[in-house]
Short mmCIF file of C-alpha atoms and ligand atoms in Angstrom, two decimals:
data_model
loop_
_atom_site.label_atom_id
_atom_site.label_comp_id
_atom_site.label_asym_id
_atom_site.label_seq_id
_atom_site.Cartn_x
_atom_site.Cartn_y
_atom_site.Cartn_z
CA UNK A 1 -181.25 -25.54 101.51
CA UNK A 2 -184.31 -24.05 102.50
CA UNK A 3 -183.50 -20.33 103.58
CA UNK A 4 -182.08 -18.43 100.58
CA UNK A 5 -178.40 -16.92 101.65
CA UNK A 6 -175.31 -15.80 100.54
CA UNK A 7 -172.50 -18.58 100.24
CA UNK A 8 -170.23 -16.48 102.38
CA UNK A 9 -166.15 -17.50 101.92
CA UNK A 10 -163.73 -17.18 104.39
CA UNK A 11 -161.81 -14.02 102.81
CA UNK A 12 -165.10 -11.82 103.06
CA UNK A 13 -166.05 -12.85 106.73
CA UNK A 14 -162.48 -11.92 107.48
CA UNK A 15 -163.24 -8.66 105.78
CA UNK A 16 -166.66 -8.04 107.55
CA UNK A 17 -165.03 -8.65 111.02
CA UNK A 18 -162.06 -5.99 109.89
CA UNK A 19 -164.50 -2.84 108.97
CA UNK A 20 -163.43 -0.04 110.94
CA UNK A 21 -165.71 -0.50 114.18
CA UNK A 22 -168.42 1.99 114.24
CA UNK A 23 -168.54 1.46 110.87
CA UNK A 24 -169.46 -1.92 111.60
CA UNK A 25 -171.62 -1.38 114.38
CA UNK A 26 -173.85 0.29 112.11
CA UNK A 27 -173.79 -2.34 109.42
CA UNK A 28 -174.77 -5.14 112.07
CA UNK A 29 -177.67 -3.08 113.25
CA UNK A 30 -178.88 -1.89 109.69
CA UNK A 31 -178.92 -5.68 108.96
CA UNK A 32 -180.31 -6.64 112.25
CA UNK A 33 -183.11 -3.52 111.12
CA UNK A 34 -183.96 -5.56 108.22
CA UNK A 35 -185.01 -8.62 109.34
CA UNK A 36 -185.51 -8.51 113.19
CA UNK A 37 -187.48 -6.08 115.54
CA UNK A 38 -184.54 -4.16 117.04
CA UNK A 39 -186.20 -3.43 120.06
CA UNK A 40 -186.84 -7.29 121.44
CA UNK A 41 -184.87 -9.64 122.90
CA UNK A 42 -185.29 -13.24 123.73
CA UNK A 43 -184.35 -13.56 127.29
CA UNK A 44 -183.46 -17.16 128.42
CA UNK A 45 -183.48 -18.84 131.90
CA UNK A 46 -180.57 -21.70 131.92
CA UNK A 47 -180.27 -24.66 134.24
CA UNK A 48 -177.86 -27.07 135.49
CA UNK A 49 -179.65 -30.44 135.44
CA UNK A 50 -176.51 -32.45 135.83
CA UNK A 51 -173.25 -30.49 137.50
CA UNK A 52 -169.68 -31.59 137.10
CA UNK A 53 -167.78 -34.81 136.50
CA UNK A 54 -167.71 -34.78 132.89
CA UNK A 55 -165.75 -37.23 131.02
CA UNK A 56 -164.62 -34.60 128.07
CA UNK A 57 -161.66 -32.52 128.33
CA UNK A 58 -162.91 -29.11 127.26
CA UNK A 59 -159.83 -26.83 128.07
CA UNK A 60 -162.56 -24.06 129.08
CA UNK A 61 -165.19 -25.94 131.03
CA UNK A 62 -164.87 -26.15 134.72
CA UNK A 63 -167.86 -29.10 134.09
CA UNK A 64 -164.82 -31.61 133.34
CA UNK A 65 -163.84 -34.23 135.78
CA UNK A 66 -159.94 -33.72 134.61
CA UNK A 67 -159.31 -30.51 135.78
CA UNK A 68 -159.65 -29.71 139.62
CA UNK A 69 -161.73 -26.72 140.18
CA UNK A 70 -163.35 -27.41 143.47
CA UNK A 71 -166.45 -27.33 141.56
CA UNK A 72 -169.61 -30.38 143.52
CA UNK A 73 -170.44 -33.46 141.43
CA UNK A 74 -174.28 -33.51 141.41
CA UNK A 75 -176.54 -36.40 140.45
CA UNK A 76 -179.18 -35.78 137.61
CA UNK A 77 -181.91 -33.06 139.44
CA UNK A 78 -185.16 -34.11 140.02
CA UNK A 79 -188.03 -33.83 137.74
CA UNK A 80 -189.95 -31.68 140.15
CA UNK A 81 -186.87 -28.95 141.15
CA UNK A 82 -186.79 -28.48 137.37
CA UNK A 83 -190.12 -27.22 136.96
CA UNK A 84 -189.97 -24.88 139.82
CA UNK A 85 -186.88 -23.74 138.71
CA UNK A 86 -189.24 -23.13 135.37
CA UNK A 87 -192.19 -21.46 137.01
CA UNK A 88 -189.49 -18.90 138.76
CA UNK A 89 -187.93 -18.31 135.16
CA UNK A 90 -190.87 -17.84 133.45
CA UNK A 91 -192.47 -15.53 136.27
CA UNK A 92 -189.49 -13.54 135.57
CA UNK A 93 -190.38 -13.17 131.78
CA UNK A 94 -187.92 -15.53 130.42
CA UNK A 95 -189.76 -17.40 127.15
CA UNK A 96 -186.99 -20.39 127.45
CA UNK A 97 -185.75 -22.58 129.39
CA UNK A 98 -182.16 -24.10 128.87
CA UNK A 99 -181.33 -27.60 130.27
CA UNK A 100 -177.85 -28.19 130.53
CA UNK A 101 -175.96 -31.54 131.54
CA UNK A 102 -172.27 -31.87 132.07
CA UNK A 103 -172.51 -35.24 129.67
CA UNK A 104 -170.51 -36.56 126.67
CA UNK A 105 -173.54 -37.66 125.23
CA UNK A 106 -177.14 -39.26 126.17
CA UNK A 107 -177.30 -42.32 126.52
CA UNK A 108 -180.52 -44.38 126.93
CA UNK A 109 -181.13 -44.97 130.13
CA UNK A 110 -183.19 -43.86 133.14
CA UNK A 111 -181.74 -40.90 133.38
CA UNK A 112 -182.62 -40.13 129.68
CA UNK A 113 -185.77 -41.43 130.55
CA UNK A 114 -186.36 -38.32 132.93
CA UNK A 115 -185.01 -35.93 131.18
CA UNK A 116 -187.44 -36.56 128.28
CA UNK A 117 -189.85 -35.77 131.94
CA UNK A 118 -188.62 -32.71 132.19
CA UNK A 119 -189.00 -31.83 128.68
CA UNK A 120 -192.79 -32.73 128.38
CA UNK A 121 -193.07 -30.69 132.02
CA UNK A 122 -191.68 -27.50 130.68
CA UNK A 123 -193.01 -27.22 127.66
CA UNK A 124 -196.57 -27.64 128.93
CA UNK A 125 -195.98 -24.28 130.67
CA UNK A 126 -195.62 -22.87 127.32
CA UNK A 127 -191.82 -21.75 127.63
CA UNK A 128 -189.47 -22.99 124.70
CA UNK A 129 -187.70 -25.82 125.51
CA UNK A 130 -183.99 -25.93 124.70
CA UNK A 131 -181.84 -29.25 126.32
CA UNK A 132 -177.36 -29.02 125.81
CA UNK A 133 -176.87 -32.68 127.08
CA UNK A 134 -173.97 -33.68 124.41
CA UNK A 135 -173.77 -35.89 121.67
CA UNK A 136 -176.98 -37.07 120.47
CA UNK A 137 -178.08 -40.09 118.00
CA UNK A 138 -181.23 -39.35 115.45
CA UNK A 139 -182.71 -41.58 117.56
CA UNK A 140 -182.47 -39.86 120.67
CA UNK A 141 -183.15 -36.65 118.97
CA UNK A 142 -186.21 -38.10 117.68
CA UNK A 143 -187.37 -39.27 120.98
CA UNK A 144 -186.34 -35.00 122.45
CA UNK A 145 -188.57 -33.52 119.48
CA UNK A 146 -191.47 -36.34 120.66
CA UNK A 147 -191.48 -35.03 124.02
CA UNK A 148 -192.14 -31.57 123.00
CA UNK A 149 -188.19 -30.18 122.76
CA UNK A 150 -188.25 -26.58 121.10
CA UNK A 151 -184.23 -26.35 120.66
CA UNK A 152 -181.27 -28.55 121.02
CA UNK A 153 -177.85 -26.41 122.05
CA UNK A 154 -174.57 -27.42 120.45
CA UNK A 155 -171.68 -25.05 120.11
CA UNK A 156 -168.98 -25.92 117.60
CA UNK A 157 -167.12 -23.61 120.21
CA UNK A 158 -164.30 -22.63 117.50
CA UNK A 159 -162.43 -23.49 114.45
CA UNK A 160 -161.72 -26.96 112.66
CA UNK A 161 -158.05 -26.24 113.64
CA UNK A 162 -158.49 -25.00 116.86
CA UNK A 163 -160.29 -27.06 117.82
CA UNK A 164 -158.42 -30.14 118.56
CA UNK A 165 -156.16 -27.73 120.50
CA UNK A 166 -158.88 -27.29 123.04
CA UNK A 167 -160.81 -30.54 122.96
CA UNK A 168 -159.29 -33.72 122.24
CA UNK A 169 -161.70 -36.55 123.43
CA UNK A 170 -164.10 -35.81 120.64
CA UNK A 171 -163.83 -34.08 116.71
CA UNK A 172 -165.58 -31.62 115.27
CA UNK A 173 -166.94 -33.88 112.77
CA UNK A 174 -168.61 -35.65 115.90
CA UNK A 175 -170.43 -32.22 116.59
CA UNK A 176 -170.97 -31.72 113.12
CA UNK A 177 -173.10 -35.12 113.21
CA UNK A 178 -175.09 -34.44 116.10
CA UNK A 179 -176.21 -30.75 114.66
CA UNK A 180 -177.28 -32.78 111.74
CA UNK A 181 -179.18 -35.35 114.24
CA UNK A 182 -180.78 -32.77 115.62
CA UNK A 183 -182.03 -31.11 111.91
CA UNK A 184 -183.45 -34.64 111.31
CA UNK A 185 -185.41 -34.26 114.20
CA UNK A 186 -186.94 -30.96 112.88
CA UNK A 187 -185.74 -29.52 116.42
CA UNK A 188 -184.38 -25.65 116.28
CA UNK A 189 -180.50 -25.75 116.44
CA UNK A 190 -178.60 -23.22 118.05
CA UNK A 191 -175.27 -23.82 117.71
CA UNK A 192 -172.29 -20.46 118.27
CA UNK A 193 -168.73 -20.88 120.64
CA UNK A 194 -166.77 -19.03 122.67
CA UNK A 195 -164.01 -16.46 122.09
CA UNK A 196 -161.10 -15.90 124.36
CA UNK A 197 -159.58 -18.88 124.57
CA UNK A 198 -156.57 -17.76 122.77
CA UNK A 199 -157.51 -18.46 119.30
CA UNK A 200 -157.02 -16.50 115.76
CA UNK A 201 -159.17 -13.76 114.44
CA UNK A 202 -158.95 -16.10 111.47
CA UNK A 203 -160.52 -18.47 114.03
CA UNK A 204 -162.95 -16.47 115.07
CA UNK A 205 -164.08 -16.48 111.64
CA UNK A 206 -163.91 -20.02 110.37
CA UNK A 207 -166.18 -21.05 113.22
CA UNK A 208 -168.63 -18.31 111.86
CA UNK A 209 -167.88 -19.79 108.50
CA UNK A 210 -168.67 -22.94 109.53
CA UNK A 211 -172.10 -22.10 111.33
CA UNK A 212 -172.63 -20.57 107.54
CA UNK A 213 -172.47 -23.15 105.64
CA UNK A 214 -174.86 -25.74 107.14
CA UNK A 215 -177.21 -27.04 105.18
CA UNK A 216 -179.81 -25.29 107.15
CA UNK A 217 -178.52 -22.18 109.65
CA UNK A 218 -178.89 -22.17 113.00
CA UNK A 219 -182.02 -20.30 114.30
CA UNK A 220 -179.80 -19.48 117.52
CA UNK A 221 -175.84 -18.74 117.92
CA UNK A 222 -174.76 -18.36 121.14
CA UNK A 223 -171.23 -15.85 121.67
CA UNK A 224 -169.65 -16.34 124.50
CA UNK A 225 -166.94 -14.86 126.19
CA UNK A 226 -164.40 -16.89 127.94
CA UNK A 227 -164.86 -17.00 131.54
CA UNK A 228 -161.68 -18.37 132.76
CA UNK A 229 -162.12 -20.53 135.49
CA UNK A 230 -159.16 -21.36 138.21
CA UNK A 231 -158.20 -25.12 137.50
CA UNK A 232 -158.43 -25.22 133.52
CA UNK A 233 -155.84 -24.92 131.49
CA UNK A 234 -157.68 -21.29 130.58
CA UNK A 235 -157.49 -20.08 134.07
CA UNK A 236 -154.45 -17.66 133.48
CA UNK A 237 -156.83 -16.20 129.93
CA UNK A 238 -156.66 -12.45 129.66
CA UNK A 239 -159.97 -11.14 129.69
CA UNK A 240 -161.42 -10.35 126.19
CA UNK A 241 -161.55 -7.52 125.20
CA UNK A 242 -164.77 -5.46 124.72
CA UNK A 243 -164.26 -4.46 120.91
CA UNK A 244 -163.48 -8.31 119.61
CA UNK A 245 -167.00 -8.80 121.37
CA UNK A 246 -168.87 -6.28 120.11
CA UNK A 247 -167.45 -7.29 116.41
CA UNK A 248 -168.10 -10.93 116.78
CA UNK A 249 -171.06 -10.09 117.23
CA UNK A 250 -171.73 -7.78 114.60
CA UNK A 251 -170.36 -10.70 112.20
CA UNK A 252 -172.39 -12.94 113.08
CA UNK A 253 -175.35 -11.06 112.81
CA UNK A 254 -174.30 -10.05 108.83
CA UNK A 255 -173.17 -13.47 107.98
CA UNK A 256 -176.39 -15.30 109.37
CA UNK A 257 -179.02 -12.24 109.53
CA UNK A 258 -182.51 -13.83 110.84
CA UNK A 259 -180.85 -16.08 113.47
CA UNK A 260 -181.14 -14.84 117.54
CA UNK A 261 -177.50 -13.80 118.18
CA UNK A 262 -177.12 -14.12 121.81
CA UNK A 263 -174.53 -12.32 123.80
CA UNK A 264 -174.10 -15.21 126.17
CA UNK A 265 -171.25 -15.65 128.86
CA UNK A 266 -168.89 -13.30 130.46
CA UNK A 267 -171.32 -10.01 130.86
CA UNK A 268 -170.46 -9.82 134.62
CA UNK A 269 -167.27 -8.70 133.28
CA UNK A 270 -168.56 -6.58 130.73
CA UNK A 271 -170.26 -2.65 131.39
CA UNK A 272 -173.53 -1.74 130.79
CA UNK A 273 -172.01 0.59 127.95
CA UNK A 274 -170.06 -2.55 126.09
CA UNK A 275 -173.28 -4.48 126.20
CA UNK A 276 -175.31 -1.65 125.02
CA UNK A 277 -172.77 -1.44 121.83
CA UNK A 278 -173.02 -5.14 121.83
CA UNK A 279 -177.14 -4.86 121.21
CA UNK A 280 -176.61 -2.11 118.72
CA UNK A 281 -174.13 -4.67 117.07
CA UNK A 282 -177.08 -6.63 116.31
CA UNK A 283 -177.11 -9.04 119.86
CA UNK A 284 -180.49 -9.81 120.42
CA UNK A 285 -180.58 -12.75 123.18
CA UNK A 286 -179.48 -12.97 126.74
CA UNK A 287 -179.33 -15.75 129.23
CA UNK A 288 -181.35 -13.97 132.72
CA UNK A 289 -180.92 -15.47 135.77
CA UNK A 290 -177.73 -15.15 138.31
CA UNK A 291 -176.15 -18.18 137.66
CA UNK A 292 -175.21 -19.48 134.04
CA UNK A 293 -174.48 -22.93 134.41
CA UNK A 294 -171.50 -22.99 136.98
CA UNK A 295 -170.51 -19.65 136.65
CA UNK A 296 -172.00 -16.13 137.85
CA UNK A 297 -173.84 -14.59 135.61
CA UNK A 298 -175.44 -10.55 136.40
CA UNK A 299 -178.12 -10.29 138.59
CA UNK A 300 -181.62 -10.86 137.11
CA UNK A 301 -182.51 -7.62 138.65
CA UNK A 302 -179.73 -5.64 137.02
CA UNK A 303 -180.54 -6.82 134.14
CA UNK A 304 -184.27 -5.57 133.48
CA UNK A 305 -182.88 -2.22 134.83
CA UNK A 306 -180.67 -2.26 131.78
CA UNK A 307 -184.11 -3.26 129.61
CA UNK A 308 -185.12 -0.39 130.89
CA UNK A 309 -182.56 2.13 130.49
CA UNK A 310 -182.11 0.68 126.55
CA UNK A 311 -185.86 0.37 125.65
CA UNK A 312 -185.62 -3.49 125.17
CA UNK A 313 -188.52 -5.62 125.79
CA UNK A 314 -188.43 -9.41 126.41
CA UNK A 315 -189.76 -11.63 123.37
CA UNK A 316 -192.56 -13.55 123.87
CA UNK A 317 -192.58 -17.70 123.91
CA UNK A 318 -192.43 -19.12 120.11
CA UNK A 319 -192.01 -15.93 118.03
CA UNK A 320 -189.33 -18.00 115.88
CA UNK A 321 -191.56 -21.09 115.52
CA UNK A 322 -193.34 -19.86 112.31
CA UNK A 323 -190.34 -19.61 110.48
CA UNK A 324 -189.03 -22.70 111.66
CA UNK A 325 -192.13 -24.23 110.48
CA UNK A 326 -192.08 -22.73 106.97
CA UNK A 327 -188.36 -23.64 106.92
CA UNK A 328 -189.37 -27.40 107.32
CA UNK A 329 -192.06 -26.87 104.37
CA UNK A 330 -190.08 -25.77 101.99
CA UNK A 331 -187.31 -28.41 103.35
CA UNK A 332 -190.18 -30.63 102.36
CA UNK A 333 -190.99 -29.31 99.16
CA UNK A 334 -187.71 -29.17 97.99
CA UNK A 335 -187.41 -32.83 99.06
CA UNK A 336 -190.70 -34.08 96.58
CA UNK A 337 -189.09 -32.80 93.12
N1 SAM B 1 -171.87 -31.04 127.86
C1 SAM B 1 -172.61 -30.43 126.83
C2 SAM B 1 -171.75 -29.96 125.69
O1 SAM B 1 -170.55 -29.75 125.88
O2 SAM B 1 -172.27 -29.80 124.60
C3 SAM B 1 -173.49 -29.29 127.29
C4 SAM B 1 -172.99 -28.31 128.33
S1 SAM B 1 -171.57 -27.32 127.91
C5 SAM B 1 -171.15 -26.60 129.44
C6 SAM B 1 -172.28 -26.01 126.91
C7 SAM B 1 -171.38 -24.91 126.40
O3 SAM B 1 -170.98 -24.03 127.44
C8 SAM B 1 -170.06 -25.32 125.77
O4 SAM B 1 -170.20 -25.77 124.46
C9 SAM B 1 -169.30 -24.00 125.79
O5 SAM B 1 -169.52 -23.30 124.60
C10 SAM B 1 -169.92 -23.25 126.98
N2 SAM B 1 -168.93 -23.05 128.06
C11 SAM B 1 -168.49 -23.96 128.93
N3 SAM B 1 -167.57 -23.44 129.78
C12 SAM B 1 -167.44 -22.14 129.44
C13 SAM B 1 -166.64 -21.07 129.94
N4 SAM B 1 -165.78 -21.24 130.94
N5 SAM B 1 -166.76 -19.86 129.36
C14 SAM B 1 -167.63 -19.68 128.33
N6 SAM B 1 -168.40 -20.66 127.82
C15 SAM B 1 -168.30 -21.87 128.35
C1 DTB B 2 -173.95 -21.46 125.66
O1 DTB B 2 -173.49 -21.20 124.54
N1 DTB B 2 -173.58 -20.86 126.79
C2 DTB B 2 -174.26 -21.41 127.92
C3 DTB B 2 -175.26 -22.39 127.27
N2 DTB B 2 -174.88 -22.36 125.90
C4 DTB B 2 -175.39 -23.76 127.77
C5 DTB B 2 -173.32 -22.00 128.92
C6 DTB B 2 -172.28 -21.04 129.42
C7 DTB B 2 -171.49 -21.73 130.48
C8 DTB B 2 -170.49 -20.85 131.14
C9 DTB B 2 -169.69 -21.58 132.15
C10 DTB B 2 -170.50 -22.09 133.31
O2 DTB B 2 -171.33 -21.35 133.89
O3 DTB B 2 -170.28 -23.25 133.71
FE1 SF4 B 3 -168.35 -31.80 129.43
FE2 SF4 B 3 -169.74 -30.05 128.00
FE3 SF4 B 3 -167.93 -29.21 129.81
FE4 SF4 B 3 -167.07 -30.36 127.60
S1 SF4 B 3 -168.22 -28.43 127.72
S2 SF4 B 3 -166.36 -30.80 129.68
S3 SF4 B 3 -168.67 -31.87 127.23
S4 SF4 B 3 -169.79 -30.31 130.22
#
């Protein structure tokens, strides 16, 4: 363990996520005041390398081939559309680039072949890398941190429990393994889930429990709201509400205070107002850009007129990687006695 933490249990999460609201507003932002600069926020460009047709069964993703959404199969992009798609992203002050790929996992072939392309391309423009392409072995993990990958993305989604209620063609243990792949690799993890799909408070919490306990915590969680999609078995959903957002968020921010809590899908449903409570909660990521990966997502536009209005400025490429580095030091330190 190389970042000194509290050994959180499942009772005091629980707790945390109960405070009265405001009062827990202000306790995610006076820990967010401690260790981050309130006022930045790591804005994030994502991309759909590979759309649709998906093998897994994710009862939220509209990416699966088992559930009929009307959504186009598309072949693995080019290497050259990527990098546009990068120069556009980065022009609009986004310091990383997410690749996503509806896969199960990598496997090594051509197409894995120019993906580790695309890698080298982007980060040569000096944006942070991040790839979500599935299951991953060390080797291929290995082979992502060669090329120059900044961040792997890997959501345990939701609970041990709940899990297997949602996804059954792979365990959490499975996910579990590739996170720890991808710490082998010395490649930033940013692993969160979604809320909304039904689940327990108590749910809610063991998946922040979970992202606790790692060996090493995630630089980067990821909460995302739900956006039910016609065709899954989540398409009938109720919307979340704004308040289990804004303490989610808040929760994770106490429980894992240095990591970039990013208030991910489902702000075209959400006002200006519940995402400006969200940021005071201690949210300090977005993904820019009007598409997520399938899904509409608030118009770039729109969204540095709410920088503006809030006093937020983007965070510059890299701000994280001294940490990381001093993270694998003393990983490495710890290792020689
Ligand atoms: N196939 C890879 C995987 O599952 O790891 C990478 C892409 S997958 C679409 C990345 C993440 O998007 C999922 O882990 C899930 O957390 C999120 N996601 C997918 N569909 C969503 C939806 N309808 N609403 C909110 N988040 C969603
Ligand atoms: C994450 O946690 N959220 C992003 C990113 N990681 C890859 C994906 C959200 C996807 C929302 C549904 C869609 O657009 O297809
Ligand atoms: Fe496939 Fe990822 Fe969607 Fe699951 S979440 S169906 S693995 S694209």
């Amino acid at each position: 363990m190389s970042v000194k933490r509290k050994n959180w249990t499942v009772a005091e999460i629980l707790e945390v996520y109960n405070t009265p609201l405001l009062e827990l507003i202000n306790r995610g932002q006076e820990v967010h005041r401690e260790n981050n600069n309130p006022s930045e926020v790591q804005v994030s460009s994502l991309i759909s390398i590979k759309t649709g047709g998906c093998g897994e069964d994710c009862g939220y993703c509209p990416q699966s081939a088992k559930y009929n959404t009307g959504l186009e199969v598309e072949k693995l992009m080019d290497v050259n559309t990527v990098l546009d798609a990068a120069d556009k992203a980065k022009e609009g002050g986004a310091s990383r680039l997410c690749m996503g790929a509806a896969w199960r996992e990598v496997r090594d072939n051509s197409d894995f072949e120019r993906v580790l392309e695309m890698v080298k391309g982007v980060n040569a423009k000096d944006m942070e890398v991040c790839c979500t392409l599935g299951m991953l072995t060390e080797e291929q993990a290995q082979r992502l941190a060669d090329a120059g990958l900044y961040a792997y993305n890997h959501n345990i989604d939701t609970s041990e429990d709940n899990y297997k209620k949602i996804i059954t063609t792979r365990s959490y243990d499975d996910r579990l393994d590739t996170i720890k792949n991808v710490q082998k690799a010395k490649i930033s993890v940013c692993s969160g889930g979604i809320i909304g799909m039904g689940e327990s408070i108590e749910d809610r919490v063991k998946m922040l429990h979970t992202l606790s306990s790692l060996d090493e915590l995630p630089d980067s969680v990821p909460i995302n709201a739900l956006v039910p999609v016609a065709g899954t078995p989540m398409e009938n959903q109720p919307l979340l509400p704004i308040w289990d957002m804004v303490r989610m968020i808040a929760t994770t921010r106490i429980v894992i205070p240095k990591a970039v809590v990013r208030l991910s899908a489902g702000r075209t449903q959400m006002s200006l107002e519940g995402q400006a409570l969200c940021f005071l909660a201690g949210a300090n990521s977005i993904f820019a850009g009007d598409k997520l990966l399938t899904t509409p997502n608030p118009e770039f536009n729109a969204d540095m007129e709410m920088f503006k209005i809030f006093g937020l400025t983007p965070r510059k490429a890299f701000k994280g990687k001294d940490q990381i580095r001093l993270k694998h030091v003393s990983a490495d330190h710890q290792h020689h006695h």
